[in-house]
Structure formats: C-alpha cells, structure tokens
Amino acid sequence: MIAETSPRDRIVRAAAALLAEGGRDGVTTRAVSRAAGVQAPTIYRQFGDMRGLLDAAASYGFAAYLHAEAGRDLPGDPVDDLRRGWDIRVAFGVANPAFHALMYGDPCPGETPTAARVAVDILRQLVHRVAEAGRLRTGVDDATDMLHAAGCGVTLTLIRTPPQRRDPALSTRTREAVLGALVADSPAARVVDRPGQPLRHAVALRAALPDLAADLTDAERALLTEWLDRLIRAPRT
C-alpha cells in the first residue's frame, strides 16, 4: 500500500509544477488549491504567505534537479567536481528561469531564499575540497563568492539572450577564466605561480584546521585561524 503524500507535499509539488509551466504569475492561490486538492486557508497555514510558498517551490525544484544529477558518476578530481557543480547550476537556471528568478532575481538585503542558501552551501563544499587538496589560491569564502557571482551573471545573461543567439561556450569560457584566477595548477595560473607557492599551503591548512586542531586550546585555535586568514587575505604585489 502506497502512503498518501501530506497536504504540504502536494502543495509544494503543485506550486513547483505551476511555476515551471507558467512562471511566477502562474502560481496563484486558486491554481495551487485546485492542483493540490486543498482549500486556500491550508496553503497559508502551511507557508504563511505566497512568498513562503514560492520559496518552498523553488527549493523543491532545485533539490529535484540536484537529485537527478546525483545519479551521474562524479569525476573524483575536486577541480573537475567544481566544474561540474558550476555546469549543473547554470543548466538549472537556463532550463528553469522562473526558479532562478525566485532564487536570485529579487534580492533583498539580509534575505536569502532557502534554495539560494542551499546552492551556495553546495558550492562552498566543492571549493573547500579544492582548498584541502592544496590547489586553491585564495580563501574558501572569497573563492565561493567569486564563483557564485560569476555563475549567476552567466546564467542571467543566457536567460536574457534568445535561444537562437546564445553562445554555448560562454559558460565554459567564463568558468575557466574564474578558475584560472582561483586554482593553482590551472593552465592560466601556472604562468604566474611560483613553484611551491606558500599561499596555497596556508589555504589548505586553513581549510583542514577544524579536523587538525583537536589538541589545541580555543585560544590557540583562534590565534592560528587569525594568522592564516591574514596570510590568505594579505595584498599581493
């Protein structure tokens, strides 16, 4: 016997389907109520307001896309994993412009939709693996911010460009340009990196510090963290 889905699940799935089909304007209380088989008050009890429902629908759509992509074999190399993460996010945004707009198109200071926070957290985890491998040329947070900003910009540019005029290589070129500035052993970075660049080791140690500093006192851990952060963020000449 198959268990019935909860009203909340039905509402979220209905809203996500309507969002994919008709954009934000297609997600109305009446349409969601009809598609989910619930009364309008149930929607507001579950989500507070329409913005809460839209946030949940965007999160559901993004999670479903990630789940489908998770079935593919991972490259294993942390930089190639990062490339794949970039490609997944751009492809999701271009294929689902209404979802992307909800996640990034209406920014409010201090407010970040759940799906956008999840996307950044996933990106940060991928960047952290590159840092742990000793291949990152800057701090994890700085690298994450750069990749996130560039990826959002590329996605928005592709969405706004008519399909017949889109440059299929734009995303790849931008991705590799950013990685060239961030990854120590990229072809672009090899031109300017000195052998044994100490910065990479500082970044790797900073990324691994939570797992390595168990025998340090809180004060020692804080001091080492401060030193490493200062080394990583120091201006380069």
XYZ file of N, CA and C in Angstrom:
711
model
N 0.844 -1.199 0.000
C 0.000 0.000 0.000
C 0.877 1.246 0.000
N 0.609 2.180 -0.915
C 1.411 3.386 -1.047
C 0.847 4.469 -0.132
N 1.712 5.033 0.709
C 1.269 6.076 1.632
C 0.919 7.348 0.863
N -0.140 8.004 1.301
C -0.537 9.251 0.675
C 0.421 10.360 1.076
N 0.661 11.278 0.144
C 1.513 12.414 0.459
C 0.758 13.390 1.354
N 1.502 14.160 2.129
C 0.886 15.132 3.027
C 0.373 16.327 2.224
N -0.565 17.088 2.796
C -1.025 18.302 2.105
C 0.121 19.246 1.765
N 1.098 19.369 2.670
C 2.226 20.267 2.395
C 2.996 19.809 1.155
N 3.267 18.508 1.060
C 3.989 17.987 -0.102
C 3.202 18.228 -1.383
N 1.904 17.993 -1.332
C 1.083 18.192 -2.535
C 1.087 19.653 -2.950
N 1.030 20.535 -1.980
C 1.030 21.974 -2.284
C 2.348 22.384 -2.925
N 3.470 21.940 -2.351
C 4.779 22.317 -2.883
C 4.958 21.784 -4.297
N 4.580 20.526 -4.515
C 4.750 19.944 -5.844
C 3.855 20.639 -6.862
N 2.651 20.960 -6.451
C 1.745 21.665 -7.356
C 2.295 23.040 -7.697
N 2.787 23.755 -6.701
C 3.341 25.097 -6.933
C 4.570 25.017 -7.831
N 5.425 24.010 -7.616
C 6.622 23.864 -8.453
C 6.241 23.586 -9.907
N 5.240 22.737 -10.120
C 4.805 22.433 -11.485
C 4.216 23.669 -12.157
N 3.394 24.422 -11.417
C 2.805 25.642 -11.973
C 3.868 26.683 -12.266
N 4.884 26.752 -11.404
C 5.987 27.696 -11.605
C 6.759 27.355 -12.867
N 7.014 26.062 -13.079
C 7.738 25.632 -14.273
C 6.932 25.885 -15.539
N 5.610 25.729 -15.445
C 4.764 25.865 -16.633
C 4.439 27.320 -16.963
N 4.128 28.108 -15.941
C 3.633 29.453 -16.209
C 4.389 30.567 -15.549
N 5.525 30.259 -14.937
C 6.273 31.309 -14.265
C 5.601 31.725 -12.967
N 6.120 32.789 -12.391
C 5.620 33.237 -11.089
C 4.147 33.610 -11.134
N 3.707 34.195 -12.236
C 2.301 34.616 -12.340
C 1.347 33.424 -12.373
N 1.877 32.249 -12.718
C 1.026 31.075 -12.774
C 0.751 30.450 -11.421
N 1.497 30.876 -10.399
C 1.323 30.312 -9.062
C 0.369 31.203 -8.280
N -0.908 30.939 -8.433
C -1.933 31.674 -7.708
C -2.554 30.755 -6.647
N -3.185 31.363 -5.676
C -3.834 30.571 -4.625
C -4.867 29.629 -5.221
N -5.656 30.124 -6.170
C -6.700 29.294 -6.766
C -6.094 28.132 -7.539
N -5.037 28.414 -8.331
C -4.438 27.357 -9.142
C -3.777 26.289 -8.267
N -3.081 26.728 -7.233
C -2.421 25.766 -6.344
C -3.454 24.945 -5.588
N -4.512 25.597 -5.108
C -5.563 24.889 -4.386
C -6.186 23.808 -5.247
N -6.459 24.156 -6.500
C -7.085 23.193 -7.406
C -6.132 22.030 -7.705
N -4.868 22.361 -7.991
C -3.916 21.316 -8.368
C -3.561 20.406 -7.200
N -3.505 20.964 -5.988
C -3.109 20.174 -4.815
C -4.291 19.529 -4.115
N -5.512 19.938 -4.468
C -6.696 19.372 -3.829
C -6.861 19.816 -2.387
N -6.545 21.093 -2.120
C -6.677 21.636 -0.759
C -7.436 22.957 -0.826
N -7.884 23.406 0.347
C -8.525 24.707 0.445
C -7.460 25.787 0.618
N -7.774 26.999 0.195
C -6.820 28.105 0.262
C -6.261 28.337 1.672
N -7.093 28.286 2.721
C -6.532 28.506 4.062
C -5.428 27.523 4.429
N -5.469 26.312 3.866
C -4.429 25.321 4.156
C -3.072 25.808 3.664
N -3.068 26.475 2.514
C -1.813 26.983 1.962
C -1.189 27.993 2.916
N -2.000 28.901 3.414
C -1.461 29.963 4.263
C -1.105 29.450 5.658
N -1.793 28.418 6.113
C -1.392 27.810 7.386
C -0.032 27.138 7.266
N 0.230 26.557 6.118
C 1.489 25.830 5.920
C 2.658 26.756 5.621
N 2.423 27.845 4.888
C 3.537 28.646 4.367
C 3.491 30.121 4.765
N 2.473 30.538 5.442
C 2.396 31.922 5.897
C 1.885 32.871 4.848
N 2.565 32.932 3.712
C 2.135 33.797 2.615
C 2.635 33.207 1.300
N 2.321 33.893 0.205
C 2.690 33.378 -1.107
C 4.203 33.355 -1.292
N 4.919 34.296 -0.698
C 6.368 34.292 -0.819
C 6.964 33.029 -0.174
N 6.406 32.635 0.964
C 6.869 31.411 1.603
C 6.629 30.187 0.731
N 5.492 30.153 0.061
C 5.193 29.044 -0.831
C 6.138 29.043 -2.032
N 6.384 30.210 -2.615
C 7.276 30.297 -3.764
C 8.695 29.869 -3.397
N 9.139 30.253 -2.207
C 10.460 29.853 -1.730
C 10.539 28.335 -1.608
N 9.497 27.729 -1.040
C 9.463 26.273 -0.893
C 9.430 25.588 -2.257
N 8.687 26.165 -3.204
C 8.597 25.573 -4.542
C 9.946 25.635 -5.259
N 10.646 26.773 -5.131
C 11.968 26.909 -5.752
C 12.951 25.926 -5.138
N 12.894 25.766 -3.820
C 13.783 24.824 -3.139
C 13.503 23.397 -3.600
N 12.232 23.064 -3.728
C 11.859 21.721 -4.183
C 12.361 21.468 -5.603
N 12.168 22.452 -6.486
C 12.608 22.290 -7.863
C 14.115 22.123 -7.972
N 14.863 22.921 -7.193
C 16.318 22.827 -7.225
C 16.782 21.487 -6.661
N 16.162 21.054 -5.554
C 16.533 19.771 -4.946
C 16.247 18.615 -5.895
N 15.115 18.671 -6.595
C 14.774 17.606 -7.537
C 15.780 17.550 -8.676
N 16.232 18.711 -9.141
C 17.219 18.757 -10.210
C 18.548 18.173 -9.735
N 18.969 18.549 -8.535
C 20.214 18.022 -7.981
C 20.138 16.512 -7.795
N 18.982 16.024 -7.355
C 18.815 14.583 -7.149
C 18.963 13.835 -8.471
N 18.397 14.400 -9.540
C 18.518 13.755 -10.846
C 19.965 13.745 -11.318
N 20.700 14.841 -11.054
C 22.095 14.910 -11.473
C 22.987 14.026 -10.620
N 22.578 13.757 -9.387
C 23.416 12.986 -8.467
C 23.616 11.549 -8.933
N 22.755 11.084 -9.822
C 22.889 9.725 -10.310
C 24.063 9.528 -11.254
N 24.647 10.620 -11.737
C 25.763 10.518 -12.661
C 27.065 10.295 -11.889
N 28.021 9.664 -12.543
C 29.314 9.408 -11.907
C 30.054 10.722 -11.685
N 30.658 10.866 -10.501
C 31.442 12.055 -10.191
C 32.853 11.898 -10.740
N 33.456 12.992 -11.228
C 34.811 12.900 -11.760
C 35.832 12.466 -10.709
N 35.635 12.852 -9.448
C 36.577 12.496 -8.396
C 37.605 13.575 -8.139
N 38.158 14.178 -9.186
C 39.084 15.282 -9.019
C 38.316 16.492 -8.473
N 38.786 17.139 -7.395
C 37.999 18.217 -6.789
C 37.756 19.403 -7.715
N 38.718 19.719 -8.589
C 38.502 20.832 -9.516
C 37.492 20.446 -10.590
N 37.551 19.208 -11.064
C 36.547 18.765 -12.031
C 35.166 18.684 -11.393
N 35.102 18.299 -10.118
C 33.826 18.334 -9.400
C 33.282 19.753 -9.335
N 34.178 20.713 -9.123
C 33.766 22.119 -9.071
C 33.255 22.580 -10.430
N 33.924 22.159 -11.483
C 33.449 22.478 -12.839
C 32.031 21.924 -13.040
N 31.845 20.687 -12.632
C 30.532 20.064 -12.814
C 29.467 20.789 -11.988
N 29.835 21.204 -10.770
C 28.894 21.959 -9.957
C 28.473 23.248 -10.628
N 29.432 23.948 -11.236
C 29.119 25.168 -11.996
C 28.145 24.837 -13.124
N 28.474 23.816 -13.906
C 27.642 23.464 -15.064
C 26.219 23.103 -14.645
N 26.085 22.394 -13.524
C 24.763 21.999 -13.047
C 23.931 23.231 -12.707
N 24.537 24.174 -11.997
C 23.785 25.360 -11.578
C 23.384 26.212 -12.769
N 24.290 26.390 -13.725
C 23.955 27.186 -14.908
C 22.861 26.497 -15.719
N 22.998 25.186 -15.911
C 21.996 24.458 -16.683
C 20.625 24.524 -16.013
N 20.605 24.411 -14.683
C 19.334 24.502 -13.973
C 18.687 25.865 -14.192
N 19.469 26.923 -14.054
C 18.909 28.262 -14.212
C 18.376 28.514 -15.609
N 19.125 28.083 -16.635
C 18.693 28.312 -18.019
C 17.443 27.495 -18.332
N 17.390 26.266 -17.826
C 16.228 25.408 -18.079
C 15.016 25.807 -17.254
N 15.255 26.496 -16.128
C 14.171 26.868 -15.209
C 14.294 28.340 -14.824
N 14.079 29.241 -15.765
C 14.291 30.668 -15.487
C 13.415 31.216 -14.366
N 12.208 30.680 -14.211
C 11.338 31.169 -13.137
C 11.913 30.800 -11.774
N 12.489 29.617 -11.665
C 13.114 29.203 -10.415
C 14.340 30.072 -10.131
N 15.147 30.304 -11.162
C 16.348 31.117 -10.986
C 15.981 32.535 -10.546
N 14.914 33.069 -11.137
C 14.487 34.422 -10.769
C 14.059 34.488 -9.313
N 13.393 33.453 -8.834
C 12.998 33.429 -7.424
C 14.201 33.341 -6.502
N 15.223 32.595 -6.927
C 16.395 32.404 -6.100
C 17.295 33.634 -6.083
N 17.389 34.332 -7.225
C 18.398 35.395 -7.336
C 17.890 36.700 -7.943
N 16.702 36.701 -8.519
C 16.285 37.859 -9.300
C 15.625 38.972 -8.521
N 15.326 38.757 -7.257
C 14.647 39.788 -6.464
C 15.371 39.942 -5.129
N 16.636 40.377 -5.162
C 17.440 40.388 -3.935
C 16.971 41.437 -2.935
N 16.942 41.043 -1.678
C 16.628 41.951 -0.572
C 17.754 41.838 0.445
N 18.325 42.962 0.885
C 19.415 42.899 1.862
C 19.015 42.106 3.099
N 19.854 41.146 3.457
C 19.603 40.358 4.654
C 18.664 39.190 4.459
N 18.108 39.027 3.256
C 17.181 37.930 2.992
C 17.694 37.087 1.829
N 17.784 35.775 2.049
C 18.231 34.858 1.007
C 17.279 33.673 0.971
N 16.648 33.406 -0.173
C 15.756 32.250 -0.263
C 16.475 30.965 0.101
N 15.721 30.018 0.620
C 16.310 28.758 1.068
C 17.080 28.067 -0.051
N 16.500 28.013 -1.241
C 17.170 27.327 -2.354
C 18.497 27.984 -2.685
N 18.565 29.314 -2.602
C 19.819 30.010 -2.880
C 20.859 29.703 -1.821
N 20.439 29.603 -0.560
C 21.386 29.256 0.507
C 21.921 27.844 0.309
N 21.045 26.938 -0.080
C 21.477 25.557 -0.322
C 22.487 25.520 -1.469
N 22.218 26.271 -2.535
C 23.121 26.287 -3.685
C 24.500 26.802 -3.295
N 24.542 27.859 -2.497
C 25.833 28.411 -2.064
C 26.555 27.437 -1.139
N 25.821 26.771 -0.262
C 26.438 25.797 0.641
C 27.080 24.649 -0.149
N 26.396 24.186 -1.177
C 26.943 23.117 -2.015
C 28.208 23.601 -2.718
N 28.149 24.817 -3.243
C 29.315 25.392 -3.911
C 30.490 25.522 -2.945
N 30.214 25.989 -1.738
C 31.284 26.153 -0.748
C 31.935 24.803 -0.410
N 31.137 23.760 -0.322
C 31.691 22.429 -0.053
C 32.629 21.981 -1.172
N 32.261 22.265 -2.415
C 33.116 21.915 -3.540
C 34.420 22.705 -3.506
N 34.323 23.998 -3.188
C 35.522 24.834 -3.099
C 36.415 24.366 -1.949
N 35.792 23.970 -0.841
C 36.548 23.509 0.326
C 37.403 22.291 -0.036
N 36.875 21.407 -0.857
C 37.647 20.229 -1.271
C 38.870 20.634 -2.082
N 38.731 21.650 -2.921
C 39.874 22.140 -3.691
C 40.928 22.716 -2.751
N 40.466 23.448 -1.728
C 41.393 24.018 -0.754
C 42.120 22.925 0.011
N 41.401 21.907 0.430
C 42.024 20.807 1.174
C 43.100 20.102 0.344
N 42.920 20.097 -0.970
C 43.897 19.467 -1.851
C 45.117 20.349 -2.086
N 45.141 21.561 -1.502
C 46.267 22.460 -1.674
C 46.317 23.120 -3.030
N 45.155 23.282 -3.672
C 45.123 23.798 -5.052
C 44.391 25.124 -5.171
N 43.983 25.704 -4.059
C 43.238 26.966 -4.095
C 44.174 28.128 -3.788
N 44.072 29.196 -4.552
C 44.996 30.330 -4.422
C 44.459 31.446 -3.538
N 43.258 31.297 -3.028
C 42.667 32.308 -2.152
C 41.816 31.601 -1.114
N 41.178 32.359 -0.209
C 40.359 31.748 0.816
C 39.103 31.107 0.260
N 38.557 30.166 1.016
C 37.364 29.450 0.573
C 36.191 30.400 0.381
N 35.969 31.300 1.326
C 34.828 32.212 1.218
C 34.973 33.142 0.017
N 36.189 33.677 -0.192
C 36.398 34.567 -1.335
C 36.177 33.825 -2.650
N 36.712 32.611 -2.744
C 36.545 31.828 -3.971
C 35.075 31.498 -4.210
N 34.370 31.141 -3.148
C 32.943 30.827 -3.270
C 32.172 32.037 -3.769
N 32.460 33.211 -3.209
C 31.765 34.429 -3.626
C 32.031 34.737 -5.099
N 33.288 34.581 -5.531
C 33.614 34.871 -6.931
C 32.898 33.913 -7.881
N 32.929 32.640 -7.564
C 32.271 31.652 -8.418
C 30.759 31.851 -8.437
N 30.205 32.155 -7.265
C 28.756 32.368 -7.178
C 28.339 33.575 -8.013
N 29.069 34.691 -7.869
C 28.717 35.897 -8.606
C 28.857 35.690 -10.110
N 29.948 35.057 -10.515
C 30.164 34.833 -11.945
C 29.126 33.876 -12.518
N 28.819 32.812 -11.779
C 27.835 31.853 -12.260
C 26.448 32.455 -12.400
N 26.061 33.270 -11.416
C 24.755 33.949 -11.502
C 24.709 34.882 -12.703
N 25.813 35.605 -12.932
C 25.854 36.529 -14.062
C 25.743 35.819 -15.395
N 26.455 34.721 -15.540
C 26.393 33.950 -16.778
C 24.983 33.404 -17.000
N 24.399 32.864 -15.956
C 23.053 32.299 -16.079
C 22.043 33.357 -16.488
N 22.101 34.519 -15.836
C 21.175 35.593 -16.170
C 21.376 36.067 -17.610
N 22.631 36.159 -18.035
C 22.912 36.569 -19.414
C 22.327 35.579 -20.412
N 22.489 34.290 -20.153
C 21.959 33.280 -21.062
C 20.433 33.280 -21.067
N 19.826 33.483 -19.900
C 18.362 33.527 -19.839
C 17.824 34.682 -20.668
N 18.493 35.828 -20.575
C 18.015 37.021 -21.279
C 18.268 36.973 -22.781
N 19.188 36.124 -23.219
C 19.525 36.030 -24.639
C 18.588 35.049 -25.330
N 17.996 35.429 -26.451
C 17.136 34.486 -27.177
C 17.901 33.193 -27.463
N 17.224 32.044 -27.338
C 17.911 30.749 -27.504
C 18.744 30.648 -28.771
N 18.252 31.186 -29.877
C 18.980 31.051 -31.137
C 20.250 31.898 -31.170
N 20.370 32.850 -30.236
C 21.550 33.719 -30.214
C 22.502 33.394 -29.069
N 22.186 32.413 -28.258
C 23.044 32.082 -27.120
C 24.364 31.466 -27.588
N 25.424 31.898 -26.933
C 26.745 31.330 -27.199
C 26.933 30.130 -26.280
N 26.953 28.909 -26.807
C 27.042 27.728 -25.945
C 28.360 27.646 -25.179
N 29.376 28.383 -25.627
C 30.684 28.321 -24.967
C 30.870 29.425 -23.929
N 29.891 30.320 -23.794
C 30.058 31.434 -22.854
C 30.276 30.943 -21.431
N 29.469 30.001 -21.002
C 29.584 29.499 -19.636
C 30.944 28.846 -19.401
N 31.395 28.041 -20.361
C 32.680 27.347 -20.206
C 33.835 28.336 -20.158
N 33.820 29.329 -21.034
C 34.910 30.311 -21.058
C 34.961 31.100 -19.758
N 33.802 31.506 -19.271
C 33.770 32.268 -18.017
C 34.216 31.404 -16.854
N 33.735 30.177 -16.820
C 34.127 29.242 -15.757
C 35.634 29.066 -15.713
N 36.252 28.844 -16.858
C 37.692 28.600 -16.887
C 38.481 29.857 -16.568
N 37.954 31.029 -16.922
C 38.631 32.272 -16.573
C 38.654 32.473 -15.062
N 37.525 32.189 -14.397
C 37.472 32.330 -12.945
C 38.353 31.277 -12.277
N 38.286 30.047 -12.756
C 39.132 29.001 -12.182
C 40.609 29.315 -12.384
N 40.939 29.973 -13.487
C 42.320 30.351 -13.719
C 42.853 31.295 -12.658
N 41.958 32.112 -12.096
C 42.362 33.033 -11.032
C 42.370 32.364 -9.670
N 41.682 31.240 -9.542
C 41.488 30.630 -8.224
C 42.273 29.344 -7.999
N 42.480 28.578 -9.061
C 43.083 27.250 -8.913
C 44.558 27.304 -9.282
N 45.401 26.831 -8.377
C 46.843 26.998 -8.517
C 47.422 26.265 -9.715
N 46.899 25.080 -10.032
C 47.505 24.298 -11.102
C 46.700 24.361 -12.399
N 45.887 25.420 -12.543
C 45.206 25.616 -13.820
C 46.219 26.142 -14.839
N 45.965 25.972 -16.148
C 46.909 26.476 -17.148
C 47.201 27.966 -17.000
N 46.170 28.766 -16.677
C 46.387 30.203 -16.532
C 47.228 30.523 -15.311
N 47.021 29.782 -14.237
C 47.738 30.075 -13.004
C 49.203 29.656 -13.089
N 49.514 28.643 -13.875
C 50.898 28.172 -13.965
C 51.828 29.262 -14.492
N 51.281 30.204 -15.253
C 52.099 31.259 -15.827
C 52.637 32.185 -14.750
N 51.843 32.421 -13.697
C 52.220 33.418 -12.698
C 52.585 32.812 -11.355
N 52.224 31.582 -11.097
C 52.514 30.969 -9.805
C 53.981 30.582 -9.697
N 54.593 30.900 -8.591
C 55.936 30.428 -8.306
C 55.847 28.997 -7.798
N 56.840 28.144 -8.108
C 56.819 26.772 -7.575
C 56.738 26.790 -6.061
N 55.881 25.924 -5.536
C 55.760 25.837 -4.082
C 55.138 27.070 -3.463
N 54.247 27.745 -4.173
C 53.614 28.965 -3.667
C 53.087 28.754 -2.257
N 53.633 29.470 -1.251
C 53.214 29.245 0.142
C 51.738 29.522 0.396
N 51.146 30.429 -0.373
C 49.749 30.779 -0.138
C 48.850 29.558 -0.231
N 49.114 28.684 -1.180
C 48.286 27.500 -1.352
C 48.301 26.637 -0.089
N 49.466 26.555 0.522
C 49.579 25.723 1.715
C 48.832 26.356 2.892
N 48.866 27.691 2.962
C 48.115 28.379 4.016
C 46.618 28.146 3.840
N 46.155 28.203 2.593
C 44.741 27.965 2.309
C 44.362 26.530 2.664
N 45.226 25.577 2.299
C 44.936 24.177 2.603
C 44.894 23.934 4.103
N 45.839 24.529 4.840
C 45.852 24.360 6.292
C 44.624 24.995 6.919
N 44.221 26.158 6.410
C 43.028 26.831 6.949
C 41.792 25.975 6.716
N 41.681 25.347 5.548
C 40.515 24.509 5.245
C 40.471 23.269 6.126
N 41.660 22.716 6.439
C 41.717 21.481 7.223
C 41.767 21.735 8.720
N 41.841 22.993 9.137
C 42.046 23.317 10.551
C 41.004 22.698 11.485
N 39.720 22.688 11.157
C 38.743 22.081 12.076
C 39.035 20.619 12.394
N 39.636 19.905 11.447
C 39.927 18.490 11.672
C 41.296 18.266 12.306
N 42.188 19.275 12.238
C 43.558 19.103 12.699
C 43.821 19.705 14.066
N 42.931 20.588 14.518
C 43.216 21.388 15.709
C 42.559 20.844 16.974
N 42.286 19.553 17.012
C 41.594 18.998 18.179
C 42.418 19.122 19.454
N 43.749 19.120 19.330
C 44.599 19.182 20.516
C 44.964 20.608 20.912
N 44.458 21.587 20.193
C 44.738 22.979 20.519
C 43.665 23.529 21.457
N 44.051 24.500 22.259
C 43.057 25.185 23.074
C 42.246 26.108 22.173
N 41.131 26.598 22.706
C 40.308 27.529 21.928
C 41.105 28.769 21.551
N 41.918 29.263 22.479
C 42.718 30.456 22.205
C 43.759 30.181 21.125
N 44.412 29.024 21.203
C 45.408 28.676 20.194
C 44.762 28.512 18.820
N 43.602 27.876 18.788
C 42.898 27.679 17.520
C 42.496 29.019 16.926
N 41.995 29.912 17.765
C 41.582 31.234 17.282
C 42.772 32.019 16.752
N 43.919 31.923 17.439
C 45.107 32.661 17.010
C 45.631 32.117 15.686
N 45.681 30.800 15.557
C 46.140 30.206 14.309
C 45.203 30.551 13.161
N 43.914 30.534 13.439
C 42.939 30.923 12.418
C 43.165 32.361 11.968
N 43.400 33.250 12.922
C 43.641 34.661 12.589
C 44.894 34.809 11.733
N 45.971 34.120 12.113
C 47.209 34.210 11.341
C 47.014 33.723 9.908
N 46.367 32.584 9.775
C 46.159 32.042 8.436
C 45.278 32.956 7.599
N 44.214 33.485 8.182
C 43.334 34.393 7.449
C 44.084 35.642 7.007
N 44.975 36.150 7.849
C 45.760 37.332 7.483
C 46.711 37.022 6.339
N 47.330 35.852 6.368
C 48.212 35.453 5.270
C 47.440 35.317 3.959
N 46.263 34.723 4.051
C 45.468 34.475 2.850
C 44.964 35.786 2.244
N 44.566 36.725 3.097
C 43.955 37.959 2.621
C 44.954 39.084 2.384
N 46.212 38.854 2.708
C 47.206 39.916 2.538
C 47.332 40.330 1.077
N 47.452 41.631 0.788
C 47.587 42.076 -0.608
C 48.839 41.466 -1.245
N 48.714 41.108 -2.502
C 49.843 40.545 -3.264
C 50.451 41.606 -4.167
N 51.753 41.578 -4.250
C 52.436 42.538 -5.117
C 52.913 41.858 -6.390
